[in-house]
Short mmCIF file of C-alpha atoms in Angstrom, two decimals:
data_model
loop_
_atom_site.label_atom_id
_atom_site.label_comp_id
_atom_site.label_asym_id
_atom_site.label_seq_id
_atom_site.Cartn_x
_atom_site.Cartn_y
_atom_site.Cartn_z
CA GLY A 1 140.23 147.04 137.02
CA GLN A 2 138.30 148.32 134.07
CA ASN A 3 136.94 151.74 133.34
CA ILE A 4 134.72 152.75 130.44
CA ASP A 5 133.62 156.34 129.92
CA GLN A 6 131.09 157.73 127.50
CA PRO A 7 128.92 160.84 127.57
CA THR A 8 125.66 160.48 129.44
CA GLU A 9 123.43 162.23 126.95
CA MET A 10 123.56 163.73 123.47
CA THR A 11 121.05 165.47 121.25
CA ALA A 12 121.20 165.66 117.46
CA THR A 13 118.95 166.69 114.62
CA GLU A 14 117.23 164.34 112.21
CA GLY A 15 119.34 163.89 109.06
CA ALA A 16 122.54 164.98 110.76
CA ILE A 17 125.66 163.04 111.78
CA VAL A 18 126.54 162.32 115.40
CA GLN A 19 129.69 160.87 116.94
CA ILE A 20 129.56 159.10 120.30
CA ASN A 21 132.92 158.72 121.98
CA CYS A 22 134.10 156.03 124.34
CA THR A 23 137.35 155.76 126.26
CA TYR A 24 138.40 152.66 128.13
CA GLN A 25 141.08 151.18 130.33
CA THR A 26 141.33 147.41 130.60
CA SER A 27 143.69 144.46 130.63
CA GLY A 28 143.31 141.56 128.22
CA PHE A 29 141.58 143.71 125.60
CA ASN A 30 139.90 141.56 122.95
CA GLY A 31 137.58 143.90 121.11
CA LEU A 32 135.25 146.84 121.50
CA PHE A 33 131.56 146.51 120.78
CA TRP A 34 128.74 148.96 120.27
CA TYR A 35 125.17 148.04 121.14
CA GLN A 36 121.92 149.97 120.77
CA GLN A 37 119.36 149.71 123.53
CA HIS A 38 115.86 151.15 123.37
CA ALA A 39 114.23 151.74 126.73
CA GLY A 40 113.04 148.50 128.27
CA GLU A 41 114.51 146.37 125.52
CA ALA A 42 117.56 144.18 125.00
CA PRO A 43 120.90 145.48 123.72
CA THR A 44 121.15 144.96 119.98
CA PHE A 45 124.56 144.44 118.43
CA LEU A 46 125.64 147.23 116.04
CA SER A 47 129.34 147.04 115.34
CA TYR A 48 132.67 145.92 116.70
CA ASN A 49 136.40 146.53 116.29
CA VAL A 50 139.25 144.26 117.20
CA LEU A 51 141.96 146.00 115.20
CA ASP A 52 142.66 149.73 114.84
CA GLY A 53 140.74 151.60 112.21
CA LEU A 54 137.28 152.23 110.91
CA GLU A 55 134.56 149.61 110.38
CA GLU A 56 131.62 150.75 108.27
CA LYS A 57 128.24 149.12 108.34
CA GLY A 58 125.57 151.07 106.49
CA ARG A 59 124.68 154.23 108.40
CA PHE A 60 126.83 153.14 111.33
CA SER A 61 130.62 153.22 111.57
CA SER A 62 132.89 152.48 114.48
CA PHE A 63 136.50 153.46 114.99
CA LEU A 64 139.12 152.08 117.34
CA SER A 65 142.52 153.22 118.51
CA ARG A 66 143.93 150.62 120.89
CA SER A 67 146.98 152.69 121.79
CA LYS A 68 144.74 155.54 122.91
CA GLY A 69 142.06 153.37 124.49
CA TYR A 70 139.51 155.21 122.38
CA SER A 71 136.59 154.37 120.16
CA TYR A 72 133.72 156.22 118.58
CA LEU A 73 130.43 155.29 116.97
CA LEU A 74 129.37 157.44 114.03
CA LEU A 75 125.73 157.56 113.04
CA LYS A 76 124.89 159.17 109.70
CA GLU A 77 121.59 160.38 108.28
CA LEU A 78 119.98 160.29 111.68
CA GLN A 79 116.42 159.07 111.92
CA MET A 80 113.94 159.53 114.75
CA LYS A 81 114.09 155.79 115.45
CA ASP A 82 117.79 156.17 116.28
CA SER A 83 116.76 157.74 119.59
CA ALA A 84 118.09 155.17 122.06
CA SER A 85 120.97 154.46 124.42
CA TYR A 86 124.24 153.46 122.80
CA LEU A 87 126.38 151.15 124.87
CA CYS A 88 130.13 150.88 124.53
CA ALA A 89 131.36 147.47 125.72
CA VAL A 90 134.86 146.10 126.02
CA ARG A 91 135.43 142.39 125.55
CA ARG A 92 138.10 140.93 127.71
CA LEU A 93 139.74 137.54 127.50
CA SER A 94 140.08 136.30 131.04
CA GLY A 95 142.69 133.99 132.44
CA ALA A 96 140.06 131.28 132.49
CA GLY A 97 139.86 131.45 128.71
CA SER A 98 136.40 132.94 128.61
CA TYR A 99 135.15 136.18 127.17
CA GLN A 100 133.02 138.71 128.96
CA LEU A 101 131.69 142.11 128.05
CA THR A 102 132.08 145.07 130.36
CA PHE A 103 129.61 147.78 129.50
CA GLY A 104 129.79 151.51 129.87
CA LYS A 105 126.81 153.35 131.33
CA GLY A 106 125.54 154.19 127.87
CA THR A 107 124.92 157.40 125.97
CA LYS A 108 121.29 158.39 125.64
CA LEU A 109 120.83 159.90 122.19
CA SER A 110 117.81 162.05 121.46
CA VAL A 111 117.09 162.78 117.82
CA ILE A 112 114.98 165.88 117.32
CA PRO A 113 113.15 167.04 114.17
CA GLU B 1 117.39 135.39 111.74
CA PRO B 2 118.07 133.10 114.73
CA GLU B 3 117.54 134.71 118.10
CA VAL B 4 117.98 134.12 121.80
CA THR B 5 114.65 133.56 123.53
CA GLN B 6 113.95 134.08 127.21
CA THR B 7 111.01 133.14 129.40
CA PRO B 8 109.15 134.47 131.21
CA SER B 9 109.21 138.08 130.06
CA HIS B 10 108.20 139.23 133.54
CA GLN B 11 108.49 137.37 136.84
CA VAL B 12 107.09 138.64 140.12
CA THR B 13 108.24 136.79 143.22
CA GLN B 14 108.12 137.19 146.97
CA MET B 15 111.42 137.88 148.73
CA GLY B 16 113.08 134.66 149.87
CA GLN B 17 111.56 132.55 147.12
CA GLU B 18 113.50 130.71 144.46
CA VAL B 19 113.26 131.77 140.82
CA ILE B 20 114.43 130.12 137.63
CA LEU B 21 114.93 132.20 134.53
CA ARG B 22 115.03 130.31 131.29
CA CYS B 23 116.89 130.92 128.05
CA VAL B 24 117.18 129.16 124.73
CA PRO B 25 120.44 130.32 123.10
CA ILE B 26 120.97 130.38 119.35
CA SER B 27 121.32 126.76 118.31
CA ASN B 28 124.87 126.63 116.98
CA HIS B 29 126.33 128.87 119.67
CA LEU B 30 128.80 127.51 122.18
CA TYR B 31 129.21 130.31 124.73
CA PHE B 32 126.40 131.38 127.03
CA TYR B 33 126.14 134.34 129.36
CA TRP B 34 123.89 135.97 131.89
CA TYR B 35 123.86 139.72 132.48
CA ARG B 36 121.64 141.90 134.60
CA GLN B 37 120.59 145.53 134.39
CA ILE B 38 119.12 147.28 137.38
CA LEU B 39 116.68 149.98 136.31
CA GLY B 40 118.56 153.05 135.10
CA GLN B 41 121.96 151.45 135.50
CA LYS B 42 124.46 149.77 133.23
CA VAL B 43 124.44 146.20 132.01
CA GLU B 44 126.53 144.02 134.35
CA PHE B 45 128.16 140.67 133.65
CA LEU B 46 127.11 137.81 135.90
CA VAL B 47 128.49 134.57 134.47
CA SER B 48 129.80 132.88 131.36
CA PHE B 49 129.33 129.19 130.53
CA TYR B 50 131.15 126.99 128.07
CA ASN B 51 131.49 123.25 127.59
CA ASN B 52 128.98 122.56 130.36
CA GLU B 53 130.76 124.51 133.03
CA ILE B 54 131.14 128.02 134.34
CA SER B 55 134.04 129.81 132.64
CA GLU B 56 133.95 132.96 134.71
CA LYS B 57 131.70 134.69 137.19
CA SER B 58 131.55 138.16 138.63
CA GLU B 59 131.41 139.13 142.28
CA ILE B 60 127.67 139.62 141.87
CA PHE B 61 127.27 135.89 141.15
CA ASP B 62 127.42 134.65 144.73
CA ASP B 63 126.26 131.37 146.25
CA GLN B 64 122.62 132.32 145.76
CA PHE B 65 123.07 132.05 142.00
CA SER B 66 123.54 128.97 139.86
CA VAL B 67 123.38 128.15 136.17
CA GLU B 68 122.56 124.94 134.39
CA ARG B 69 122.21 123.56 130.92
CA PRO B 70 119.73 120.78 131.65
CA ASP B 71 119.43 119.64 128.04
CA GLY B 72 120.77 120.49 124.60
CA SER B 73 118.78 123.67 124.21
CA ASN B 74 117.98 125.36 127.53
CA PHE B 75 120.23 127.48 129.72
CA THR B 76 118.86 128.50 133.11
CA LEU B 77 119.72 130.95 135.86
CA LYS B 78 118.50 130.10 139.35
CA ILE B 79 118.38 132.47 142.27
CA ARG B 80 117.90 130.39 145.38
CA SER B 81 116.58 132.93 147.88
CA THR B 82 115.70 136.20 146.24
CA LYS B 83 116.39 139.59 147.81
CA LEU B 84 114.85 142.94 147.03
CA GLU B 85 118.06 144.05 145.36
CA ASP B 86 117.78 141.20 142.86
CA SER B 87 115.03 143.16 141.12
CA ALA B 88 116.43 143.85 137.65
CA MET B 89 116.26 142.94 134.00
CA TYR B 90 118.14 139.70 133.37
CA PHE B 91 119.56 139.16 129.91
CA CYS B 92 120.80 135.91 128.46
CA ALA B 93 123.32 136.10 125.63
CA SER B 94 125.10 133.63 123.42
CA SER B 95 127.93 133.66 120.91
CA SER B 96 129.63 131.31 118.54
CA TYR B 97 133.29 130.78 117.85
CA MET B 98 134.80 131.02 114.44
CA LEU B 99 138.41 130.52 113.50
CA THR B 100 138.75 133.90 111.87
CA ARG B 101 141.03 136.77 112.75
CA ASP B 102 138.25 137.98 115.01
CA GLY B 103 137.92 134.75 116.97
CA ASN B 104 134.96 134.76 119.28
CA GLN B 105 131.93 136.32 117.68
CA PRO B 106 129.65 139.08 119.04
CA GLN B 107 127.23 138.19 121.79
CA HIS B 108 123.56 138.29 120.89
CA PHE B 109 121.10 139.13 123.61
CA GLY B 110 117.63 137.87 124.38
CA ASP B 111 114.78 140.24 125.17
CA GLY B 112 115.32 139.74 128.88
CA THR B 113 113.26 138.74 131.89
CA ARG B 114 112.13 141.52 134.15
CA LEU B 115 112.39 140.18 137.72
CA SER B 116 110.43 142.02 140.38
CA ILE B 117 110.95 141.02 144.01
CA LEU B 118 108.24 142.06 146.46
#
């Protein structure tokens, strides 16, 4: 089976840096994805890692350690609009040759002034 | 920027009725997916579709569900006889494939259809 864990909620101050952790257990690992989801809206793709290391994309960075089953999303220079849920999702290559995403429950980030 | 579009944005249906949720994936994408999200819960995979057939489906995707690509642009999800527990947000997603080290590309989601069963 698959298991994805991330904190339920976090609070951070505007202008600060926040790190959202995600641990996972899966077979057929084929990448880890981070999505942002505002309440009532669709998940929006932020970043992904297939290989170990850090991927930087503007104010967002994501890190992966496959041996540890661990990833984090780093948000810098926090803005009020960053208040949202951040979804960790593991992509798995199935025996049927297709890809599917398995999502964690999401971390609700509240940015305060 | 190209996007996945879904219609309708909100569908209200009586229990036992059939519903069809419609999606237009990004035009050069080859892989199509349906996910659902019950209010307050996580996003759950339903089905993936490639080369005009289902690639994989979850245990949620039982005989009441079906998918179809009726033409070159639309991708539909049909629920034959809706139940109260089918009330959820249904997201369509699509992705392309590129022969890079990363292989299959990220999935891009539509804005979803909120399905309410009465």
